Tab-separated table of C-alpha atoms and ligand atoms in Angstrom:
chain	number	residue	atom	x	y	z
A	1288	MET	CA	-10.444	-46.311	75.748
A	1289	LYS	CA	-8.437	-48.641	74.316
A	1290	VAL	CA	-8.611	-50.877	70.939
A	1291	LYS	CA	-8.260	-54.218	72.885
A	1292	VAL	CA	-6.271	-56.225	70.034
A	1293	GLY	CA	-6.135	-59.903	68.948
A	1294	ILE	CA	-3.800	-61.475	66.392
A	1295	ASN	CA	-4.240	-64.444	64.667
A	1296	GLY	CA	-0.957	-66.117	63.346
A	1297	TYR	CA	1.824	-64.468	65.045
A	1298	GLY	CA	4.133	-65.134	61.145
A	1299	THR	CA	5.283	-63.068	59.636
A	1300	ILE	CA	2.789	-60.505	59.042
A	1301	GLY	CA	1.458	-60.931	62.726
A	1302	LYS	CA	4.267	-60.803	64.563
A	1303	ARG	CA	4.878	-57.216	62.529
A	1304	VAL	CA	1.601	-56.525	62.739
A	1305	ALA	CA	1.254	-57.090	67.035
A	1306	TYR	CA	4.298	-54.806	67.263
A	1307	ALA	CA	3.223	-52.145	65.457
A	1308	VAL	CA	-0.491	-51.711	67.311
A	1309	THR	CA	2.196	-52.223	71.100
A	1310	LYS	CA	3.290	-48.481	69.933
A	1311	GLN	CA	-0.511	-47.326	69.463
A	1312	ASP	CA	-1.786	-45.317	72.070
A	1313	ASP	CA	-4.890	-45.629	71.130
A	1314	MET	CA	-4.572	-49.602	71.228
A	1315	GLU	CA	-3.878	-52.609	73.157
A	1316	LEU	CA	-2.366	-55.821	72.144
A	1317	ILE	CA	-4.309	-58.773	74.549
A	1318	GLY	CA	-2.273	-61.469	72.800
A	1319	VAL	CA	-1.645	-63.468	69.654
A	1320	THR	CA	-2.763	-67.089	68.425
A	1321	LYS	CA	0.931	-69.604	67.788
A	1322	THR	CA	0.039	-73.505	66.522
A	1323	LYS	CA	3.423	-74.549	68.332
A	1324	PRO	CA	5.851	-73.423	70.729
A	1325	ASP	CA	8.846	-72.762	68.561
A	1326	PHE	CA	11.176	-69.937	69.257
A	1327	GLU	CA	8.400	-67.265	68.781
A	1328	ALA	CA	6.179	-68.205	70.282
A	1329	TYR	CA	8.976	-68.225	73.424
A	1330	ARG	CA	10.677	-64.676	71.875
A	1331	ALA	CA	6.347	-63.793	72.185
A	1332	LYS	CA	6.207	-64.329	75.750
A	1333	GLU	CA	9.758	-62.536	77.038
A	1334	LEU	CA	8.128	-59.559	75.266
A	1335	GLY	CA	4.930	-59.559	77.482
A	1336	ILE	CA	2.224	-61.119	74.685
A	1337	PRO	CA	0.301	-63.376	76.381
A	1338	VAL	CA	0.322	-66.236	73.860
A	1339	TYR	CA	-2.932	-68.378	72.645
A	1340	ALA	CA	-2.638	-71.964	71.179
A	1341	ALA	CA	-4.586	-70.800	68.088
A	1342	SER	CA	-6.775	-74.713	68.661
A	1343	ASN	CA	-7.580	-76.851	71.564
A	1344	ASP	CA	-6.659	-79.556	68.882
A	1345	PHE	CA	-2.569	-77.225	68.969
A	1346	LEU	CA	-2.415	-77.535	73.132
A	1347	PRO	CA	-0.880	-80.395	73.417
A	1348	ARG	CA	1.794	-79.276	71.716
A	1349	PHE	CA	2.373	-76.660	73.942
A	1350	GLU	CA	1.827	-78.628	77.010
A	1351	LYS	CA	3.900	-81.588	76.117
A	1352	ALA	CA	7.364	-78.332	76.076
A	1353	ASN	CA	5.338	-77.257	79.707
A	1354	PHE	CA	4.504	-74.617	77.435
A	1355	GLU	CA	1.875	-72.322	79.413
A	1356	VAL	CA	-0.419	-70.698	76.792
A	1357	ALA	CA	-3.054	-68.183	78.207
A	1358	GLY	CA	-5.748	-70.301	76.273
A	1359	THR	CA	-7.387	-70.859	73.425
A	1360	LEU	CA	-8.544	-68.922	70.448
A	1361	GLU	CA	-11.372	-69.071	71.683
A	1362	ASP	CA	-10.788	-67.530	74.755
A	1363	LEU	CA	-8.819	-64.776	73.595
A	1364	LEU	CA	-11.872	-63.814	70.279
A	1365	ASN	CA	-13.611	-63.739	74.008
A	1366	GLU	CA	-10.976	-60.188	75.424
A	1367	ILE	CA	-11.133	-58.952	72.306
A	1368	ASP	CA	-13.068	-56.015	70.675
A	1369	ILE	CA	-11.477	-56.664	67.165
A	1370	ILE	CA	-9.317	-59.917	65.307
A	1371	ILE	CA	-6.696	-59.462	62.928
A	1372	ASP	CA	-6.156	-62.697	60.912
A	1373	THR	CA	-2.853	-63.004	59.973
A	1374	THR	CA	-3.078	-67.350	58.785
A	1375	PRO	CA	-1.895	-68.495	55.738
A	1376	GLY	CA	-3.884	-67.044	52.762
A	1377	GLY	CA	-7.343	-68.595	52.383
A	1378	MET	CA	-7.326	-69.461	56.422
A	1379	GLY	CA	-9.389	-66.664	57.768
A	1380	GLU	CA	-11.988	-67.095	55.151
A	1381	LYS	CA	-12.644	-70.219	57.273
A	1382	ASN	CA	-11.878	-68.901	60.504
A	1383	LYS	CA	-14.281	-66.077	59.925
A	1384	THR	CA	-17.552	-67.983	61.281
A	1385	LEU	CA	-15.230	-67.825	64.844
A	1386	TYR	CA	-15.320	-64.057	64.722
A	1387	GLU	CA	-19.188	-63.886	63.645
A	1388	ASN	CA	-20.189	-66.657	65.858
A	1389	VAL	CA	-18.410	-64.443	69.141
A	1390	GLY	CA	-19.379	-61.037	66.617
A	1391	VAL	CA	-15.596	-59.314	67.147
A	1392	LYS	CA	-14.504	-57.682	64.447
A	1393	ALA	CA	-12.455	-58.552	62.472
A	1394	ILE	CA	-9.402	-58.101	59.528
A	1395	PHE	CA	-8.225	-60.336	57.035
A	1396	GLN	CA	-5.036	-60.211	54.596
A	1397	GLY	CA	-4.152	-60.276	51.093
A	1398	GLY	CA	-4.349	-63.967	50.820
A	1399	GLU	CA	-8.203	-63.518	50.773
A	1400	LYS	CA	-10.283	-63.473	48.129
A	1401	ALA	CA	-12.536	-60.117	47.851
A	1402	ASN	CA	-15.366	-61.584	48.738
A	1403	VAL	CA	-14.220	-62.662	52.832
A	1404	ALA	CA	-15.007	-59.063	53.500
A	1405	GLU	CA	-17.364	-55.853	53.066
A	1406	THR	CA	-14.769	-53.458	51.689
A	1407	SER	CA	-10.933	-53.180	50.412
A	1408	PHE	CA	-8.629	-51.270	52.016
A	1409	VAL	CA	-5.735	-48.968	51.141
A	1410	ALA	CA	-5.296	-46.774	53.773
A	1411	GLN	CA	-4.784	-43.481	51.419
A	1412	ALA	CA	-7.163	-44.902	49.106
A	1413	ASN	CA	-10.413	-44.972	50.708
A	1414	TYR	CA	-10.079	-44.848	54.821
A	1415	GLU	CA	-13.936	-43.863	54.315
A	1416	ASN	CA	-14.864	-47.150	53.571
A	1417	ALA	CA	-13.843	-48.578	55.738
A	1418	ILE	CA	-15.521	-46.859	58.727
A	1419	ARG	CA	-17.969	-48.382	61.549
A	1420	LYS	CA	-17.379	-51.909	59.330
A	1421	ASN	CA	-17.115	-55.535	60.596
A	1422	TYR	CA	-14.977	-57.412	58.175
A	1423	VAL	CA	-11.937	-55.438	55.979
A	1424	ARG	CA	-10.046	-56.727	53.670
A	1425	VAL	CA	-5.926	-55.088	53.841
A	1426	VAL	CA	-4.486	-56.070	50.206
A	1427	SER	CA	-2.231	-57.855	49.107
A	1428	CYS	CA	1.602	-56.441	49.508
A	1429	ASN	CA	1.605	-55.692	45.835
A	1430	THR	CA	-1.913	-54.718	45.245
A	1431	THR	CA	-0.141	-51.928	48.105
A	1432	GLY	CA	2.384	-50.922	46.407
A	1433	LEU	CA	0.505	-50.593	43.095
A	1434	THR	CA	-2.476	-49.045	44.684
A	1435	ARG	CA	-0.290	-46.165	46.638
A	1436	THR	CA	1.661	-44.563	44.033
A	1437	LEU	CA	-1.551	-45.367	41.760
A	1438	ASN	CA	-3.842	-43.497	43.356
A	1439	ALA	CA	-1.944	-40.729	43.502
A	1440	ILE	CA	-2.094	-39.840	40.329
A	1441	LYS	CA	-5.433	-41.471	39.476
A	1442	GLU	CA	-7.791	-38.988	37.962
A	1443	TYR	CA	-4.529	-38.932	34.872
A	1444	ILE	CA	-5.303	-42.746	34.642
A	1445	GLU	CA	-6.394	-43.784	31.123
A	1446	TYR	CA	-4.879	-47.215	31.187
A	1447	VAL	CA	-2.373	-48.734	33.472
A	1448	TYR	CA	-0.616	-52.187	32.698
A	1449	ALA	CA	2.241	-53.096	35.152
A	1450	VAL	CA	4.390	-56.947	35.510
A	1451	MET	CA	5.323	-58.100	38.543
A	1452	ILE	CA	8.422	-59.109	40.027
A	1453	ARG	CA	7.292	-61.209	43.205
A	1454	ARG	CA	10.327	-62.058	45.586
A	1455	ALA	CA	9.754	-66.824	45.367
A	1456	ALA	CA	9.392	-66.677	49.648
A	1457	ASP	CA	10.578	-64.312	52.746
A	1458	PRO	CA	13.895	-63.836	54.026
A	1459	ASN	CA	12.470	-67.771	56.595
A	1460	ASP	CA	11.145	-69.416	54.168
A	1461	ILE	CA	12.736	-72.470	53.121
A	1462	LYS	CA	10.105	-74.178	52.103
A	1463	ARG	CA	8.897	-72.854	48.606
A	1464	GLY	CA	11.247	-71.419	45.982
A	1465	PRO	CA	12.677	-71.267	42.613
A	1466	ILE	CA	15.860	-70.707	43.415
A	1467	ASN	CA	16.386	-71.367	39.512
A	1468	ALA	CA	14.147	-70.361	37.824
A	1469	ILE	CA	12.042	-67.683	36.741
A	1470	LYS	CA	8.209	-68.417	37.305
A	1471	PRO	CA	5.243	-66.767	35.331
A	1472	SER	CA	1.950	-66.515	36.703
A	1473	VAL	CA	-0.410	-68.377	33.754
A	1474	GLU	CA	-3.215	-66.231	35.198
A	1475	VAL	CA	-3.652	-63.070	32.623
A	1476	PRO	CA	-3.815	-60.858	33.952
A	1477	SER	CA	-2.781	-61.495	37.531
A	1478	HIS	CA	-4.598	-61.495	40.424
A	1479	HIS	CA	-3.443	-57.927	40.818
A	1480	GLY	CA	-4.657	-55.863	38.561
A	1481	PRO	CA	-8.510	-56.843	39.537
A	1482	ASP	CA	-7.656	-56.772	43.420
A	1483	VAL	CA	-6.296	-52.860	42.912
A	1484	GLN	CA	-9.665	-51.858	41.448
A	1485	THR	CA	-11.649	-53.386	44.713
A	1486	VAL	CA	-10.110	-50.104	46.259
A	1487	ILE	CA	-9.696	-47.776	43.129
A	1488	PRO	CA	-11.998	-47.700	40.219
A	1489	ILE	CA	-8.928	-47.851	37.507
A	1490	ASN	CA	-9.146	-49.920	34.159
A	1491	ILE	CA	-5.413	-51.741	34.926
A	1492	GLU	CA	-3.930	-55.253	34.204
A	1493	THR	CA	-1.365	-57.104	35.573
A	1494	THR	CA	0.940	-59.694	34.783
A	1495	ALA	CA	3.510	-61.868	37.341
A	1496	PHE	CA	6.386	-63.871	37.358
A	1497	VAL	CA	8.123	-65.278	41.090
A	1498	VAL	CA	11.937	-64.962	40.609
A	1499	PRO	CA	14.508	-66.132	42.833
A	1500	THR	CA	15.346	-63.834	45.455
A	1501	THR	CA	13.477	-63.011	49.153
A	1502	ILE	CA	14.470	-59.237	50.246
A	1503	MET	CA	11.425	-57.249	47.769
A	1504	HIS	CA	8.958	-57.478	45.459
A	1505	VAL	CA	9.742	-55.299	42.324
A	1506	HIS	CA	7.362	-53.338	39.515
A	1507	SER	CA	7.404	-52.117	36.288
A	1508	VAL	CA	4.593	-49.902	35.245
A	1509	MET	CA	2.899	-48.442	32.405
A	1510	VAL	CA	0.557	-45.994	32.434
A	1511	GLU	CA	-1.704	-44.431	29.433
A	1512	LEU	CA	-2.562	-40.852	30.496
A	1513	LYS	CA	-5.881	-39.083	29.660
A	1514	LYS	CA	-4.361	-36.122	30.309
A	1515	PRO	CA	-1.113	-34.554	30.479
A	1516	LEU	CA	1.574	-34.697	32.522
A	1517	THR	CA	5.452	-34.160	32.782
A	1518	LYS	CA	8.052	-36.168	34.547
A	1519	GLU	CA	8.800	-33.150	37.387
A	1520	ASP	CA	4.703	-33.521	37.791
A	1521	VAL	CA	4.282	-36.724	38.885
A	1522	ILE	CA	8.417	-36.581	41.296
A	1523	ASP	CA	6.285	-33.625	42.824
A	1524	ILE	CA	3.308	-35.790	43.418
A	1525	PHE	CA	5.213	-39.130	44.519
A	1526	GLU	CA	7.515	-36.530	46.619
A	1527	ASN	CA	3.671	-35.137	49.107
A	1528	THR	CA	2.608	-39.010	48.928
A	1529	THR	CA	2.491	-40.576	52.247
A	1530	ARG	CA	4.083	-44.335	52.072
A	1531	VAL	CA	5.901	-43.256	48.894
A	1532	LEU	CA	9.593	-42.557	48.802
A	1533	LEU	CA	12.043	-41.848	45.875
A	1534	PHE	CA	15.485	-42.724	45.633
A	1535	GLU	CA	18.339	-41.954	43.201
A	1536	LYS	CA	20.212	-44.775	41.576
A	1537	LYS	CA	22.801	-42.133	41.346
A	1538	LYS	CA	22.934	-42.202	45.001
A	1539	GLY	CA	24.013	-45.665	45.465
A	1540	PHE	CA	20.137	-47.184	45.406
A	1541	ASP	CA	21.066	-49.726	42.377
A	1542	SER	CA	19.101	-52.300	43.421
A	1543	THR	CA	16.885	-53.632	46.332
A	1544	ALA	CA	19.247	-54.986	48.133
A	1545	GLN	CA	20.462	-51.180	48.729
A	1546	LEU	CA	16.764	-50.475	50.121
A	1547	ILE	CA	16.966	-53.160	52.500
A	1548	GLU	CA	20.683	-52.100	53.269
A	1549	PHE	CA	18.928	-48.908	53.940
A	1550	ALA	CA	15.888	-49.579	55.856
A	1551	ARG	CA	18.639	-51.178	58.080
A	1552	ASP	CA	20.737	-47.725	58.224
A	1553	LEU	CA	17.125	-46.164	60.002
A	1554	HIS	CA	17.415	-49.120	62.000
A	1555	ARG	CA	14.373	-50.405	61.235
A	1556	GLU	CA	12.613	-53.375	63.989
A	1557	TRP	CA	13.152	-56.606	61.480
A	1558	ASN	CA	14.913	-53.922	58.584
A	1559	ASN	CA	11.110	-52.695	57.592
A	1560	LEU	CA	10.613	-50.721	54.421
A	1561	TYR	CA	6.834	-49.545	55.157
A	1562	GLU	CA	6.972	-47.002	52.443
A	1563	ILE	CA	7.159	-48.112	48.493
A	1564	ALA	CA	10.819	-47.109	46.838
A	1565	VAL	CA	10.161	-45.482	43.586
A	1566	TRP	CA	13.540	-44.783	41.766
A	1567	LYS	CA	13.346	-41.712	40.638
A	1568	GLU	CA	15.325	-41.862	37.464
A	1569	SER	CA	13.105	-44.721	36.675
A	1570	ILE	CA	9.912	-41.934	36.295
A	1571	ASN	CA	9.571	-40.813	32.470
A	1572	ILE	CA	6.893	-39.715	29.901
A	1573	LYS	CA	7.061	-40.522	26.513
A	1574	GLY	CA	3.556	-39.246	24.315
A	1575	ASN	CA	0.550	-39.649	26.474
A	1576	ARG	CA	2.554	-43.396	28.244
A	1577	LEU	CA	4.468	-42.912	31.679
A	1578	PHE	CA	6.767	-45.135	33.259
A	1579	TYR	CA	7.846	-45.948	36.404
A	1580	ILE	CA	9.363	-48.336	38.970
A	1581	GLN	CA	8.535	-49.329	42.311
A	1582	ALA	CA	9.786	-52.309	44.954
A	1583	VAL	CA	7.446	-53.419	47.689
A	1584	HIS	CA	9.088	-54.443	50.677
A	1585	GLN	CA	6.301	-57.812	51.288
A	1586	GLU	CA	6.963	-58.206	54.766
A	1587	SER	CA	5.783	-54.552	55.663
A	1588	ASP	CA	4.380	-52.102	53.691
A	1589	VAL	CA	0.632	-53.748	54.483
A	1590	VAL	CA	1.326	-53.061	58.041
A	1591	PRO	CA	0.602	-49.870	58.911
A	1592	GLU	CA	-2.402	-50.167	55.983
A	1593	ASN	CA	-3.447	-52.709	59.346
A	1594	VAL	CA	-3.509	-49.666	62.614
A	1595	ASP	CA	-5.000	-47.408	59.797
A	1596	ALA	CA	-8.194	-50.403	59.349
A	1597	ILE	CA	-8.750	-50.950	62.654
A	1598	ARG	CA	-9.287	-46.737	63.721
A	1599	ALA	CA	-11.410	-46.938	60.592
A	1600	MET	CA	-13.635	-49.611	62.266
A	1601	PHE	CA	-14.131	-47.874	65.170
A	1602	GLU	CA	-14.586	-44.316	64.278
A	1603	MET	CA	-11.877	-43.726	65.870
A	1604	ALA	CA	-9.792	-41.009	63.967
A	1605	ASP	CA	-10.237	-39.887	60.527
A	1606	LYS	CA	-8.035	-40.641	57.301
A	1607	TRP	CA	-5.504	-38.016	57.919
A	1608	GLU	CA	-5.341	-38.065	62.167
A	1609	SER	CA	-4.971	-42.320	61.455
A	1610	ILE	CA	-2.422	-42.056	58.883
A	1611	LYS	CA	-0.319	-38.793	60.065
A	1612	LYS	CA	-1.190	-40.656	63.573
A	1613	THR	CA	0.502	-44.027	62.587
A	1614	ASN	CA	3.234	-43.082	60.688
A	1615	LYS	CA	4.456	-40.948	63.292
A	1616	SER	CA	4.562	-44.137	65.685
A	1617	LEU	CA	6.252	-46.123	63.107
A	1618	GLY	CA	9.343	-43.438	62.535
A	1619	ILE	CA	7.569	-43.896	58.524
A	1620	LEU	CA	9.597	-40.901	57.230
A	1621	LYS	CA	6.058	-39.017	55.143
B	2790	NDP	N1	5.056	-62.866	53.098
B	2790	NDP	C1	4.647	-61.710	53.122
B	2790	NDP	O1	4.691	-61.036	52.010
B	2790	NDP	C2	2.729	-61.061	52.920
B	2790	NDP	C3	1.894	-61.615	53.427
B	2790	NDP	N2	0.488	-61.446	53.491
B	2790	NDP	C4	-0.666	-61.821	53.812
B	2790	NDP	O2	-0.928	-62.107	55.278
B	2790	NDP	C5	-1.107	-63.404	55.099
B	2790	NDP	C6	-0.548	-64.273	55.956
B	2790	NDP	O3	0.929	-64.136	55.995
B	2790	NDP	P1	2.167	-64.653	56.347
B	2790	NDP	O4	2.356	-63.964	57.583
B	2790	NDP	O5	3.092	-64.656	55.082
B	2790	NDP	O6	1.873	-66.329	56.743
B	2790	NDP	P2	3.372	-66.930	57.746
B	2790	NDP	O7	2.949	-68.466	57.060
B	2790	NDP	O8	4.010	-66.095	57.763
B	2790	NDP	O9	2.600	-67.463	58.848
B	2790	NDP	C7	1.093	-67.631	59.479
B	2790	NDP	C8	0.946	-67.631	60.622
B	2790	NDP	O10	-0.438	-68.389	60.509
B	2790	NDP	C9	-0.192	-69.472	61.867
B	2790	NDP	N3	-1.021	-70.933	61.484
B	2790	NDP	C10	-0.836	-71.384	60.723
B	2790	NDP	N4	-1.440	-72.574	60.545
B	2790	NDP	C11	-2.604	-72.064	61.533
B	2790	NDP	C12	-3.548	-72.914	61.755
B	2790	NDP	N5	-4.552	-74.012	61.761
B	2790	NDP	N6	-4.367	-71.593	63.164
B	2790	NDP	C13	-3.973	-70.315	63.354
B	2790	NDP	N7	-2.741	-70.187	62.633
B	2790	NDP	C14	-2.553	-70.469	62.189
B	2790	NDP	C15	1.041	-70.039	61.362
B	2790	NDP	O11	1.414	-69.882	62.692
B	2790	NDP	P3	2.573	-71.044	64.131
B	2790	NDP	O12	4.058	-70.480	62.995
B	2790	NDP	O13	2.309	-70.830	65.399
B	2790	NDP	O14	2.531	-72.449	62.900
B	2790	NDP	C16	2.329	-68.749	61.585
B	2790	NDP	O15	3.284	-68.166	61.466
B	2790	NDP	C17	-1.385	-64.187	54.435
B	2790	NDP	O16	-3.264	-63.738	53.710
B	2790	NDP	C18	-1.084	-63.835	52.879
B	2790	NDP	O17	-1.367	-63.551	51.486
B	2790	NDP	C19	0.139	-59.620	52.726
B	2790	NDP	C20	1.216	-59.532	52.411
B	2790	NDP	C21	3.067	-60.026	52.273
B	2791	X15	O1	0.322	-60.551	49.687
B	2791	X15	C1	1.512	-60.634	48.076
B	2791	X15	O2	1.975	-61.185	47.707
B	2791	X15	P1	1.303	-60.679	46.317
B	2791	X15	O3	0.680	-59.369	46.070
B	2791	X15	O4	1.707	-61.350	44.912
B	2791	X15	O5	0.080	-61.632	46.337
B	2791	X15	C2	2.945	-61.179	50.163
B	2791	X15	O6	4.090	-61.320	49.686
B	2791	X15	C3	2.073	-62.803	49.840
B	2791	X15	O7	2.944	-63.770	48.841
B	2791	X15	P2	2.541	-64.946	48.084
B	2791	X15	O8	1.453	-65.432	48.285
B	2791	X15	O9	3.918	-65.261	47.564
B	2791	X15	O10	3.584	-65.413	49.980
């Protein structure tokens, strides 16, 4: 029997998770919600995805445009086993009561606080914690990126300090900026360090800056080691870590632009780069400190995590069975 999945919030993350769900042979996409009949709603319909109004309040917009919806969010909730809440940050917490009332499981995203769910989640780090849970939070894109690489070396970590260089807006977002400034998060540590700790118990602090780019985030990571590691060890560990890829500057990967071009060359849908990209030459050891630099495709790295969280919550597969299945279905390279 396939798990019936609904998506509330068909935006940057929601449309990608919806696509990923359609690629799974043990899941069925029942429908998605929209607040308005824009081109994304029409495209969903063309793809055969039932579109529901995000609430009764939005129905007049669809009626006015003669866009026939399959119902409202309440109707969708009655047809599914699990809802993926990909509404804007903070909205998921408000929606949770609706989900509780109907008794459907729910996955929230990184824009929500950790206490919205029973556990925060990054598949390769703590898949087991989501087994049979009703409410799970897939952590933010940056937190997912940090967790993937740090989890691989966690037994060596004494302390981590990482600087997050965050993209200002997603490519389709015309409202956010800055377009000519660097904006520090004056909250120190930024939310990323404490959020990593909701998944793996390591000593980590982070600071964050928003810069005028749309395509990827970049992290500069410094790890104080509690036991020795060589550069070659770290390369070997990352080469053997799922959803992490090493890229070499000497092969032309000079910036985030070439990483996205690589995803385009793979003919990835929406140029998704689900894997965290670590620059091989940036991996260096100085005394007891390890340094590396990585990039995160914010629109897609959390997508496979949502798929694995569904499998964990219904105990449909063990950790590596699920990760391998998800990777294969999305063309994730390793
Ligand atoms: N973008 C990113 O880089 C990442 C985002 N996240 C997290 O994922 C979540 C979603 O972010 P993102 O996809 O970027 O957001 P978007 O703004 O791209 O999409 C959110 C969608 O929610 C819908 N929506 C708006 N208002 C309502 C409402 N009242 N009821 C139901 N749906 C509504 C909108 O639908 P409509 O178009 O119909 O108005 C919109 O498409 C957030 O928690 C965010 O922090 C996590 C990792 C990366
Ligand atoms: O999860 C993300 O970033 P974050 O890990 O910096 O919070 C996404 O890029 C969304 O971030 P935003 O809240 O800046 O849109």
